[in-house]
XYZ file of C-alpha atoms in Angstrom:
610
model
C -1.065 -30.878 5.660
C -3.268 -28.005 6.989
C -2.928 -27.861 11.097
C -5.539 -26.300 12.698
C -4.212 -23.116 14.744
C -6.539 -23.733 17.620
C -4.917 -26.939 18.492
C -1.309 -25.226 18.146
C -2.318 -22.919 20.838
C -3.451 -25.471 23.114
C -0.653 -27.503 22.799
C 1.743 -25.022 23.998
C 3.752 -26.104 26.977
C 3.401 -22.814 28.711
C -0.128 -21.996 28.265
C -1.378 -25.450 29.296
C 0.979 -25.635 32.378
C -1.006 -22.552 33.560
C -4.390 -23.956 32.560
C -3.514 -27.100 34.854
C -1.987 -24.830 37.606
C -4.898 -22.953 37.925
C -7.361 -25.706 38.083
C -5.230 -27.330 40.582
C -5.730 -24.225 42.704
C -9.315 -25.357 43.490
C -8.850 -28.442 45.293
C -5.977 -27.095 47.185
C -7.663 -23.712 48.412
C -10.859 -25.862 49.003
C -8.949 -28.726 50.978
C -5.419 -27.942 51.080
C -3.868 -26.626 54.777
C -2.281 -23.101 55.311
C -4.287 -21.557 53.141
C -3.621 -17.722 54.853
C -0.056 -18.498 53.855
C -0.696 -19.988 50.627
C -3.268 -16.939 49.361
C -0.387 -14.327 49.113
C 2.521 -16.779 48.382
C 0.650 -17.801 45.410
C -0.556 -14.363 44.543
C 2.981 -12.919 44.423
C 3.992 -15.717 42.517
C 1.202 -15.291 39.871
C 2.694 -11.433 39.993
C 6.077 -12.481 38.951
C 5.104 -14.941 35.978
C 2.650 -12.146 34.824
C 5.882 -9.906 34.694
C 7.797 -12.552 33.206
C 4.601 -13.036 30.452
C 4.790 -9.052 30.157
C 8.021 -7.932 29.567
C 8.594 -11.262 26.846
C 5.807 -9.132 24.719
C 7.485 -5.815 25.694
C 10.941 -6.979 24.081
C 8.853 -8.502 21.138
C 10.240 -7.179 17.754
C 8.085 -5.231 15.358
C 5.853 -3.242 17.101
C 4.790 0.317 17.118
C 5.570 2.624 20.074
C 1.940 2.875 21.342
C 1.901 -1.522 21.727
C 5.315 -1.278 23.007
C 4.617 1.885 26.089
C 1.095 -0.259 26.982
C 3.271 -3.709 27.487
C 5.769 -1.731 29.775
C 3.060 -0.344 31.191
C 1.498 -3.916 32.339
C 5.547 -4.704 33.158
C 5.554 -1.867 35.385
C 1.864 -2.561 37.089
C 2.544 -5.985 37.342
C 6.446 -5.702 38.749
C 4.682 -3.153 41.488
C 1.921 -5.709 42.285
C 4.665 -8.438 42.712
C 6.563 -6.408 45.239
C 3.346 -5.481 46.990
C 2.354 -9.295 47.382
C 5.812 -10.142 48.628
C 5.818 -7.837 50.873
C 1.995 -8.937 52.559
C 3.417 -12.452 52.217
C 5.885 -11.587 54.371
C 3.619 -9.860 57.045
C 1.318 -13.008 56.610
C 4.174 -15.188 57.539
C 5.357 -12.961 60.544
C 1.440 -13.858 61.997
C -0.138 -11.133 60.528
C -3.790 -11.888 59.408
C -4.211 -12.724 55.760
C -7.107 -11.093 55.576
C -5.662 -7.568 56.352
C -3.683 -5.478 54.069
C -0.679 -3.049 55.362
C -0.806 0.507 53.439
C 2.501 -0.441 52.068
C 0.964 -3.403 50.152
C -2.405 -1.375 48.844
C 0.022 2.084 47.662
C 2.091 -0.471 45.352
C -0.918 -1.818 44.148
C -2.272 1.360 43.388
C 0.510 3.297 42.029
C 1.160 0.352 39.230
C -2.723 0.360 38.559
C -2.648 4.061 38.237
C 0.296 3.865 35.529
C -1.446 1.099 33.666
C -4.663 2.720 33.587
C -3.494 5.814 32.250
C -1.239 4.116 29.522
C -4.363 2.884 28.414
C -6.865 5.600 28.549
C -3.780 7.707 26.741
C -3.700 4.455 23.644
C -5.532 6.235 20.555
C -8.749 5.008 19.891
C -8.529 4.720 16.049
C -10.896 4.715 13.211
C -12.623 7.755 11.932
C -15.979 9.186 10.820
C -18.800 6.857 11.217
C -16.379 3.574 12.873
C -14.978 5.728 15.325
C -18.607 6.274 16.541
C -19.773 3.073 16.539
C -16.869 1.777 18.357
C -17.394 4.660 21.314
C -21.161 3.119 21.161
C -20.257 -0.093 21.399
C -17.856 0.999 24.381
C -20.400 2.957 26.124
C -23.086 -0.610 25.337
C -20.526 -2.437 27.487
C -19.383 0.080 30.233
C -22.771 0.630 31.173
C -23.612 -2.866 31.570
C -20.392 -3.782 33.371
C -21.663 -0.629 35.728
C -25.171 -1.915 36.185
C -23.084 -5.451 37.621
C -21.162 -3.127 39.998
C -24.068 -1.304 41.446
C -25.799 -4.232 42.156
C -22.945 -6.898 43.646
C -21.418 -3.738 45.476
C -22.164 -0.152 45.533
C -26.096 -0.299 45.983
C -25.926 -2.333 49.140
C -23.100 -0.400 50.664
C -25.418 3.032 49.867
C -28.832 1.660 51.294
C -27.434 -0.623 54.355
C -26.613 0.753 58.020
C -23.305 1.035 56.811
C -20.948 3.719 57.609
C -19.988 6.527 55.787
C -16.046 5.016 55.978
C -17.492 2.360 54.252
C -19.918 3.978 51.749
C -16.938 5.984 50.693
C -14.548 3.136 50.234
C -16.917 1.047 47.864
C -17.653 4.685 45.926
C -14.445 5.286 45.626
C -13.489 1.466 44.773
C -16.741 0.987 41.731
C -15.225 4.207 40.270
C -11.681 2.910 39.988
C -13.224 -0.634 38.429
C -15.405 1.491 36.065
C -11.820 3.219 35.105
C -9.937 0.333 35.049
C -12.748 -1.069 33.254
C -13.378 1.705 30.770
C -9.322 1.179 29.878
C -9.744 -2.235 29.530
C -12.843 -1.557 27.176
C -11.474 0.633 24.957
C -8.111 -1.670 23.959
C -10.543 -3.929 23.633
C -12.650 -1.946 20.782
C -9.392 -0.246 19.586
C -8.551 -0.825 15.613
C -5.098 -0.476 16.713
C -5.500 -2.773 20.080
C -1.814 -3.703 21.307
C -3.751 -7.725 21.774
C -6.036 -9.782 19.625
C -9.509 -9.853 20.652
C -9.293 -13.526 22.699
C -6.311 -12.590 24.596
C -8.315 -9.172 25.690
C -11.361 -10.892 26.485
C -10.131 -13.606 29.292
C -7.263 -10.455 30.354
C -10.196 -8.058 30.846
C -12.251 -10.825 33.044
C -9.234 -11.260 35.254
C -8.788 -7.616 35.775
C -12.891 -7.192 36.646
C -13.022 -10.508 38.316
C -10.345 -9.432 40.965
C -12.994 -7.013 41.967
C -16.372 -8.628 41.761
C -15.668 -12.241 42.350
C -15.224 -12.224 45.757
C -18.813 -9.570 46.238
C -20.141 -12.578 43.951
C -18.990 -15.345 46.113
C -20.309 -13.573 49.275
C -23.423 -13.127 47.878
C -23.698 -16.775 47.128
C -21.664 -18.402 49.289
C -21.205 -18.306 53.196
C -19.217 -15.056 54.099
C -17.511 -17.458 57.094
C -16.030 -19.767 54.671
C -12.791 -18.302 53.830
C -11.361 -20.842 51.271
C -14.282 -19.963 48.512
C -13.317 -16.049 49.302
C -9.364 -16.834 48.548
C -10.270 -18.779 45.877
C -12.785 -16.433 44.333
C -10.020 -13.528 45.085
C -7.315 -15.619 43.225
C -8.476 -17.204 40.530
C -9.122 -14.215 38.255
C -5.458 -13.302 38.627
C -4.561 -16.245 36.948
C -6.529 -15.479 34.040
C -3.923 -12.577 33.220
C -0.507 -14.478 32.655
C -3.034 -16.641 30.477
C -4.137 -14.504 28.257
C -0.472 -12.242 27.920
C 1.168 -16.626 26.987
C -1.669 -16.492 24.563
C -0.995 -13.250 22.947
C 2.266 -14.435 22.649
C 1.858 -17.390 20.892
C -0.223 -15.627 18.797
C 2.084 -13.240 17.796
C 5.324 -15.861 17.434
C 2.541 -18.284 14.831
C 1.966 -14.815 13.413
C -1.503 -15.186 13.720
C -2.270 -11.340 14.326
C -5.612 -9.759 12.699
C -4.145 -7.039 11.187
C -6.093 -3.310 11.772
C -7.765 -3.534 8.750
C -8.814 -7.348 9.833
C -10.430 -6.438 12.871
C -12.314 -2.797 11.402
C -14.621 -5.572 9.412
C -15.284 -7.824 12.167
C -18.267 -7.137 14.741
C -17.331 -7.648 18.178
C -20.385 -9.587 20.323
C -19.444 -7.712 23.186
C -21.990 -5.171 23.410
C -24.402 -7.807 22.495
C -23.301 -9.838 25.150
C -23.591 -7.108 27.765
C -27.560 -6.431 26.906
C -28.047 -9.900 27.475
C -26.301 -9.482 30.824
C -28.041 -6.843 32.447
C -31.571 -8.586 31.122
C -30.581 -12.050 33.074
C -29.557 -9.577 35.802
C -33.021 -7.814 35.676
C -34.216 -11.122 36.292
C -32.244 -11.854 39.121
C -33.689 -8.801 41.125
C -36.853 -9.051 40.719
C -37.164 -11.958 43.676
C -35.913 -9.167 45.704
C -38.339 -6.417 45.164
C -41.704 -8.932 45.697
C -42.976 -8.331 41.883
C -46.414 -9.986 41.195
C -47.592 -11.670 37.955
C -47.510 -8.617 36.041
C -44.268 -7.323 36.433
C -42.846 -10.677 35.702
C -45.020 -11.151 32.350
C -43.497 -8.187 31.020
C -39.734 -8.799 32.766
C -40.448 -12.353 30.642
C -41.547 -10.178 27.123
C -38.875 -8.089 27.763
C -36.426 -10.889 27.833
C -37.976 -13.088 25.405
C -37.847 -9.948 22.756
C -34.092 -9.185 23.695
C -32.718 -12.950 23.124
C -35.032 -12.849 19.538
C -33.466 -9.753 18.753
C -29.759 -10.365 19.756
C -30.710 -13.521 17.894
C -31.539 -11.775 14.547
C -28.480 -9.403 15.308
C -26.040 -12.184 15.341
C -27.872 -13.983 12.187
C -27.054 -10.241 10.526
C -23.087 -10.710 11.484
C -22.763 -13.770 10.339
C -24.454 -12.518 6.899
C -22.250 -9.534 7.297
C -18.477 -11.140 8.002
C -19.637 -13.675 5.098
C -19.958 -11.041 2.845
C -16.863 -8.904 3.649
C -15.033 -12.143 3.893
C -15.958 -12.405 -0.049
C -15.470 -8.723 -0.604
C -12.288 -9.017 0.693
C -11.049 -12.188 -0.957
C -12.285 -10.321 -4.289
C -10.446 -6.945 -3.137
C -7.144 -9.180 -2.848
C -7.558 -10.800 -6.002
C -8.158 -7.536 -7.682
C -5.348 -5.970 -5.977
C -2.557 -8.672 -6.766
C -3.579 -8.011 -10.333
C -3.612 -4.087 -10.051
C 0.108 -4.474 -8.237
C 1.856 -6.933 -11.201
C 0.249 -5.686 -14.361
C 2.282 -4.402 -16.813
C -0.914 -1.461 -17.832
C -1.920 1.017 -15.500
C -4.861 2.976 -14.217
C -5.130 6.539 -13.263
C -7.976 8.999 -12.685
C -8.213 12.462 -12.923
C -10.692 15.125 -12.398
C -11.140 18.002 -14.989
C -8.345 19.946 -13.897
C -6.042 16.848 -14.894
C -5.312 16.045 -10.836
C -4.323 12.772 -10.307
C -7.226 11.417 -8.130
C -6.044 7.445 -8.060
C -3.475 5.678 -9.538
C -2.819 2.072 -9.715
C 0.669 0.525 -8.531
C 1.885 -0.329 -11.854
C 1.774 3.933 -12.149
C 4.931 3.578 -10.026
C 6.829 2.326 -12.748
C 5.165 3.686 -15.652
C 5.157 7.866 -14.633
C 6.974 7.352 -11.307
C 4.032 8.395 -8.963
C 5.012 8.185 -5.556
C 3.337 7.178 -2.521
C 1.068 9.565 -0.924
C 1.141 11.592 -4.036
C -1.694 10.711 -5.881
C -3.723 13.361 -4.949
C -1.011 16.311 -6.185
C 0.114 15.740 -9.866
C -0.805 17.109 -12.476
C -0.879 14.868 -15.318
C -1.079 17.518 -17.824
C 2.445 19.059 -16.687
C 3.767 15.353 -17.086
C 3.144 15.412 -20.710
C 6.294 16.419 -23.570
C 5.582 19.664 -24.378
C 5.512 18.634 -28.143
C 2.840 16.498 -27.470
C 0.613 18.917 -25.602
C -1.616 19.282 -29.080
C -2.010 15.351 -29.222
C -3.388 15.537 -25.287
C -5.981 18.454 -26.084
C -7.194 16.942 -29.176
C -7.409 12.982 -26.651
C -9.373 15.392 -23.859
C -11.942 17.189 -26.624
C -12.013 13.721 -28.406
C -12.960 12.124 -24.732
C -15.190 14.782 -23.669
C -17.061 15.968 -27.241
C -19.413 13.401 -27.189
C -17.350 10.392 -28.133
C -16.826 9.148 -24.666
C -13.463 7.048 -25.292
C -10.320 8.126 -27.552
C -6.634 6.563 -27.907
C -3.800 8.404 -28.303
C 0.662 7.847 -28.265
C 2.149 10.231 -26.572
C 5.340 10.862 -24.380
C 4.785 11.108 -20.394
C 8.076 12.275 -17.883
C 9.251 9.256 -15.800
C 10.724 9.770 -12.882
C 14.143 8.891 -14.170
C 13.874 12.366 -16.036
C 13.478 10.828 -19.132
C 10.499 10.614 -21.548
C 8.603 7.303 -21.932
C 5.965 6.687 -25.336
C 2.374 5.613 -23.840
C -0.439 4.314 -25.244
C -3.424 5.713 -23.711
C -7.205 5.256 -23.845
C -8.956 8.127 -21.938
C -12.534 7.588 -21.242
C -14.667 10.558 -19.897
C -16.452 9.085 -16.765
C -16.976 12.429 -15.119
C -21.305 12.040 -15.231
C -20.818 8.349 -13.164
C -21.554 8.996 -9.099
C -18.897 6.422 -8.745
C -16.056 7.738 -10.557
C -16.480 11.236 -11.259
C -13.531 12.050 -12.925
C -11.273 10.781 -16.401
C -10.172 7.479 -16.387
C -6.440 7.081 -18.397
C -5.623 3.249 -18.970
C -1.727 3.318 -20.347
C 0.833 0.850 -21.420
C 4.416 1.763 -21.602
C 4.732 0.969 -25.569
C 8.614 3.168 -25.855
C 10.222 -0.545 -26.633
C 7.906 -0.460 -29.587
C 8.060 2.552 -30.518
C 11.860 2.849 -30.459
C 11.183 -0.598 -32.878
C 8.872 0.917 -35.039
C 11.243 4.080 -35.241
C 14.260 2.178 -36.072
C 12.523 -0.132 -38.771
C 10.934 3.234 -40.014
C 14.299 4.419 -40.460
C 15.776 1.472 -41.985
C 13.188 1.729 -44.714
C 13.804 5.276 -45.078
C 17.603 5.558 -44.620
C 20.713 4.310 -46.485
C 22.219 1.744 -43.878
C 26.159 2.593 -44.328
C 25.790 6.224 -44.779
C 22.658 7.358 -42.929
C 21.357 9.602 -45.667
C 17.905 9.162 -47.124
C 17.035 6.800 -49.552
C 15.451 7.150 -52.611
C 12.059 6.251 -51.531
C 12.668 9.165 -48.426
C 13.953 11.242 -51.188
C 10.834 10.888 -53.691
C 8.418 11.314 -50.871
C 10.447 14.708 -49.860
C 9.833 15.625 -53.367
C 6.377 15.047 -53.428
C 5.358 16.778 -50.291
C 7.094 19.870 -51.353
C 5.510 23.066 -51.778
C 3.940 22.966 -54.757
C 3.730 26.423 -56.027
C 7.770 27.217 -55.006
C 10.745 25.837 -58.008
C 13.140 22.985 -56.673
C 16.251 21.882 -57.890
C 17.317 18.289 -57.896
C 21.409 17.182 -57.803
C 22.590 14.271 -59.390
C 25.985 13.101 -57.978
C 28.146 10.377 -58.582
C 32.094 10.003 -57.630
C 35.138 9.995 -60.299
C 37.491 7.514 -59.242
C 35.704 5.520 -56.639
C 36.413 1.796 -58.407
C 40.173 2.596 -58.354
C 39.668 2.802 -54.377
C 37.938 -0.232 -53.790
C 40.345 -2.171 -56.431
C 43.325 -0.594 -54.625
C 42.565 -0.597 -51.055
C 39.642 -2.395 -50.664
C 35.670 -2.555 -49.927
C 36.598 -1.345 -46.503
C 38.039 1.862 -47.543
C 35.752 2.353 -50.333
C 32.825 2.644 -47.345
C 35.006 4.691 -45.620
C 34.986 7.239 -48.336
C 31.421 6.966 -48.866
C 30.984 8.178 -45.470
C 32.970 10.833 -45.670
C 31.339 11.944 -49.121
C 27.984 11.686 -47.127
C 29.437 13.973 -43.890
C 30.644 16.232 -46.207
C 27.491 17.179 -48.232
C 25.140 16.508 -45.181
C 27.395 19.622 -43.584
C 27.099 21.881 -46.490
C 23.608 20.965 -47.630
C 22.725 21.610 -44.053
C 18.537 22.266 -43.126
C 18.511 23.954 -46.778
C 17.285 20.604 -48.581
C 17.682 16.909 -48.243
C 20.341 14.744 -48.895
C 19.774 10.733 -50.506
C 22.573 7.817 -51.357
C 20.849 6.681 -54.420
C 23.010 3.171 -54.479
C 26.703 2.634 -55.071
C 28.244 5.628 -55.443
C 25.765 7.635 -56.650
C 24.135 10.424 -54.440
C 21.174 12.954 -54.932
C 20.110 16.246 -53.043
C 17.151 18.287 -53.163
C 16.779 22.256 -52.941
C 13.516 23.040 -51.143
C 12.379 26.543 -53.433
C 16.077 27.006 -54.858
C 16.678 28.392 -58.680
C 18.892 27.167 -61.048
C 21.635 29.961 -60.009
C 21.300 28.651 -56.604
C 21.527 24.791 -57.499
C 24.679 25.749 -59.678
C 26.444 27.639 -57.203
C 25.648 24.084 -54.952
C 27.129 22.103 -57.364
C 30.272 23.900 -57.608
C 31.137 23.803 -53.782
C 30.267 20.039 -54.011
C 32.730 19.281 -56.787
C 35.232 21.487 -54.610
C 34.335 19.758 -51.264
C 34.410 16.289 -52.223
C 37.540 16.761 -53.800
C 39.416 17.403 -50.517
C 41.660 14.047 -49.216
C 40.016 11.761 -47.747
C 42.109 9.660 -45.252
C 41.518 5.713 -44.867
C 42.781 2.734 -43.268
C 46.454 3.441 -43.776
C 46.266 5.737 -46.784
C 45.412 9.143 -47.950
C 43.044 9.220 -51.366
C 40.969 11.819 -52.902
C 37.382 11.352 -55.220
C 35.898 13.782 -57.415
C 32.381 14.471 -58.532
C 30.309 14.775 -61.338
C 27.053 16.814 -60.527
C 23.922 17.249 -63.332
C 21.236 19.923 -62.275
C 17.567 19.993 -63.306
C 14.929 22.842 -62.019
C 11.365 22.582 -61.773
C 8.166 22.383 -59.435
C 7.678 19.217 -57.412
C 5.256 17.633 -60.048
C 7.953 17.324 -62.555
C 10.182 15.367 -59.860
C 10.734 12.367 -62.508
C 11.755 14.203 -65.714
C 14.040 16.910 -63.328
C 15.615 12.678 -62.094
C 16.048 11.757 -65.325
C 17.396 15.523 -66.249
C 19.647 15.494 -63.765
C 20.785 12.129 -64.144
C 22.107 12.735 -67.874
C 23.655 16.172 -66.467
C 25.363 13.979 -64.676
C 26.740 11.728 -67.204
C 27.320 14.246 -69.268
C 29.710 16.013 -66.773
C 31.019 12.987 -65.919
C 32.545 12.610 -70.135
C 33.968 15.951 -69.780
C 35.700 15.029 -66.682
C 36.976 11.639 -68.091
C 40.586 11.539 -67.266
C 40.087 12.914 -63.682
C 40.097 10.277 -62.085
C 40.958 9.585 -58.313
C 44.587 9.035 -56.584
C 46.080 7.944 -53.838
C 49.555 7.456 -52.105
């Protein structure tokens, strides 16, 4: 069952004891007695749950070191504030007047606002290029208009009045802090990297502003005499801050965070909501300044034509976070298939650079993070191979636009691994610009196909060539040079297996097949015909040559030859037959009844053993 996270939050013991404290703060400051006493006692105890609320998302695993200085900062602020509050409480209590702050109370206050304000204005910004600017726009949209509020609840009337220069000073100097406190608040707010979530910032930054312009507000609404709906107004935006820091934390313990790249596609309303501010404000002033018809007509076209275009601004959002919303499902989608398949994906540009590559290039060449910008491909590829990756790249870039290739690729286990690839030349598209490789690791099949190859190829016990390896040897010979074919067969070799076995009998077949592998050597090629019967070829050898061969091999083979617990010794019979590779049948056949022939004149040689 899906449970809506809205309705978690709310339910949250904390948060909604708050909620109900602070509402119960208006009939008590409205009605309730002591209320000189009761300002500062509750004040200092807001203080101390907002440090409690502070430092429990100070300790909160996880977080980077710029989130984790900006919640010690609001520890610190806070912890001052509390002292500061206890300490006026105290003075308030002793008969002092509540409305009258000692110097020891404001210098706390100040020195923790100080610290916070600079943790704040020192938090990087984020984003780059063309988001980075917007986002200093859309600060700027919302400074100003929180400015244009503070000029007219406080700083204009101060500046035009019979007031005092004491007094034109103090509200100059106290709109610049709130503009700076302000401006901080602003820019976590608009931060891709913001230490809250955009909620949690919101109903933080009204507490912050609304300690300094609710209680102008309520003056200029209200009756200054009336000194409950001044606490009141003075108190209630503090409460607002231990809020929002419970609801950050909830947030972050249902791990409901946006996540930087989360909030970098959302458009924040703020700005928005600040134009339409300072137009109802416009409004408001005009009553004050006598405007006829005329002024107002245009004060209403000027309004009228702000709400249609904020209107078709926020129809444009909508449109907008639909559409990344889809881009980014599609993004994901994409993505969890890029990360698990088994092919990859990299691009180059002509110099072979590695421009992208997909995660599945991890396992394939053993590309590491961050590096995809600094290999070279080429230098990747077995240096046997090089020919088979120039003709792929002419192939690719001649004209035919796509070309396949095998070829071995360095992994980053050092060793070699047989790819498939299909390069396709997408250097002309705007959007690519550069060679597109798609590879699958095929060295399980290859080694297969190798092995299998061999089999077909190779005599199983002995590991010599067959005779279908040993025709095609023959065939592909140089045609123009003489070869020599040898026809061998062992004397003796039934009276082994009779005598000691099958087991033996292989054993001595191997050794035959060591022994004239090692003296044939890279001169020619060695075959096991079948049984005991064995062939080699002389790549351009004479018959002197091929008889001086067949001499050592009669000697050779003759040598012991020690097997499961007993020493024997084989001989051989070797027929000889000469001629160019064309004739490789009759020199078979030739050589074959050499064979036999030598084989009647050695009748009576036959093998021993002990």
């Amino acid at each position: 069952m899906r449970v809506d996270r809205g309705v978690l939050t709310r339910l949250d013991p904390v948060l909604c004891a708050l909620v109900v404290a602070s509402l119960l703060l208006i009939p008590w400051f409205l009605f309730g007695p002591g209320i000189d006493i009761s300002l500062w006692a509750v004040q200092a105890t807001v203080d101390v749950i907002t440090v409690v609320m502070a430092w429990r998302l100070f300790r909160q695993p996880g977080i980077d070191k710029y989130t984790r200085r900006f919640w010690g900062a609001v520890v610190f602020a806070m912890a001052s504030s509390a002292v500061a509050d206890i300490y006026q409480t105290a003075l308030v209590a002793g008969g002092r007047p509540a409305g009258q702050t000692s110097v020891v109370q404001t210098a706390f206050v100040v020195g923790g606002m100080v610290v916070a304000v600079v943790t704040m204005l020192r938090h990087p910004f984020g984003g780059t290029g063309r988001l980075r600017l917007r986002l200093w726009l859309d600060a700027a949209t919302v400074l100003t208009a929180v400015g244009a509020f503070l000029w007219y609840f406080m700083l204009a009337g101060e500046l035009t009045g019979g007031r005092t220069t004491t007094d034109r000073l103090a509200a100059s100097a106290t709109t610049a802090v709130m503009m700076l406190v302000t401006f901080a608040v602003i820019k976590l707010l608009f931060s891709t990297n913001a230490p809250f979530q955009q909620l949690p910032g919101v109903i933080g930054a009204l507490g912050v502003t609304g300690t300094a312009v609710a209680a102008p507000l309520a003056a200029l609404f209200m009756d200054h005499s009336d000194p409950r709906i001044m606490y009141l107004a003075q108190l209630v935006p503090c409460v607002f801050i231990p809020i929002a820091l419970r609801l950050q934390e909830v947030n972050n313990r249902r791990q409901v965070e946006q996540t930087a790249a989360t909030r970098r596609k959302k458009f924040s309303r703020l700005p928005y909501a600040a134009v339409a501010g300072t137009q109802v404000l416009m409004i408001l002033a005009l009553p004050g300044i006598g405007a006829d018809m005329r002024i107002w007509g245009v004060a209403a076209g000027v309004l009228i034509s702000t709400v249609l275009v904020l209107a078709r601004q926020q129809a444009a959002f909508h449109d907008n976070e639909r559409l990344l919303a889809e881009i980014s499902r599609r993004d994901e989608w994409s993505n969890a298939l890029a990360q698990h398949a088994s092919d990859t994906t990299i691009v180059t540009d002509g110099s072979q650079r590695v421009r992208y590559a997909s995660p599945s290039a991890v396992r394939l060449f053993g590309l590491q993070a961050g590096e995809e910008t600094s290999v070279d491909l080429g230098g990747r590829i077995h240096p046997d191979d090089m020919g088979v990756a120039q003709l792929l790249l002419d192939e690719m870039t001649g004209g035919a636009g796509t070309a396949a290739a095998e070829l071995r690729v360095l992994h980053v286990d050092g060793t070699y691994h047989w790819t498939h690839l299909i390069g396709t030349d997408l250097l002309a598209n705007p959007n690519i610009r550069g060679l597109v490789w798609n590879g699958r690791d095929v060295t399980e099949a290859r080694r297969l196909q190798d092995e299998l190859r061999h089999q077909a190829t190779h005599d199983v016990l002995t590991g010599l060539a067959n005779r279908f390896l040993l025709q095609q040897k023959v065939l592909t010979a140089d045609p123009g040079l003489p070869i020599s074919v040898l026809v061998i067969d062992l004397d003796g070799f039934k009276q082994v297996n009779d005598v000691h076995g099958h087991h033996a009998g292989d054993q001595v077949l191997i050794a035959v097949a060591d022994r004239l592998r090692e003296l044939v050597g890279d001169s020619g090629t060695v075959a096991r015909l079948g049984g005991d019967e064995f062939a080699v070829v002389l790549a351009k050898a004479e018959q002197e040559r091929a008889t001086g061969l067949a001499a050592m091999i009669s000697r050779v083979v003759a040598e012991p030859i020690a097997v499961t617990g007993a020493v024997v010794s084989v001989g051989a019979s070797v027929g000889i037959a000469t001629g160019t590779p064309a004739e490789a049948d009759r020199m078979l056949r030739e050589a074959d009844d050499a064979m036999y022939r030598s084989k009647q004149s050695r009748r009576g040689l036959v093998g021993h053993h002990r």
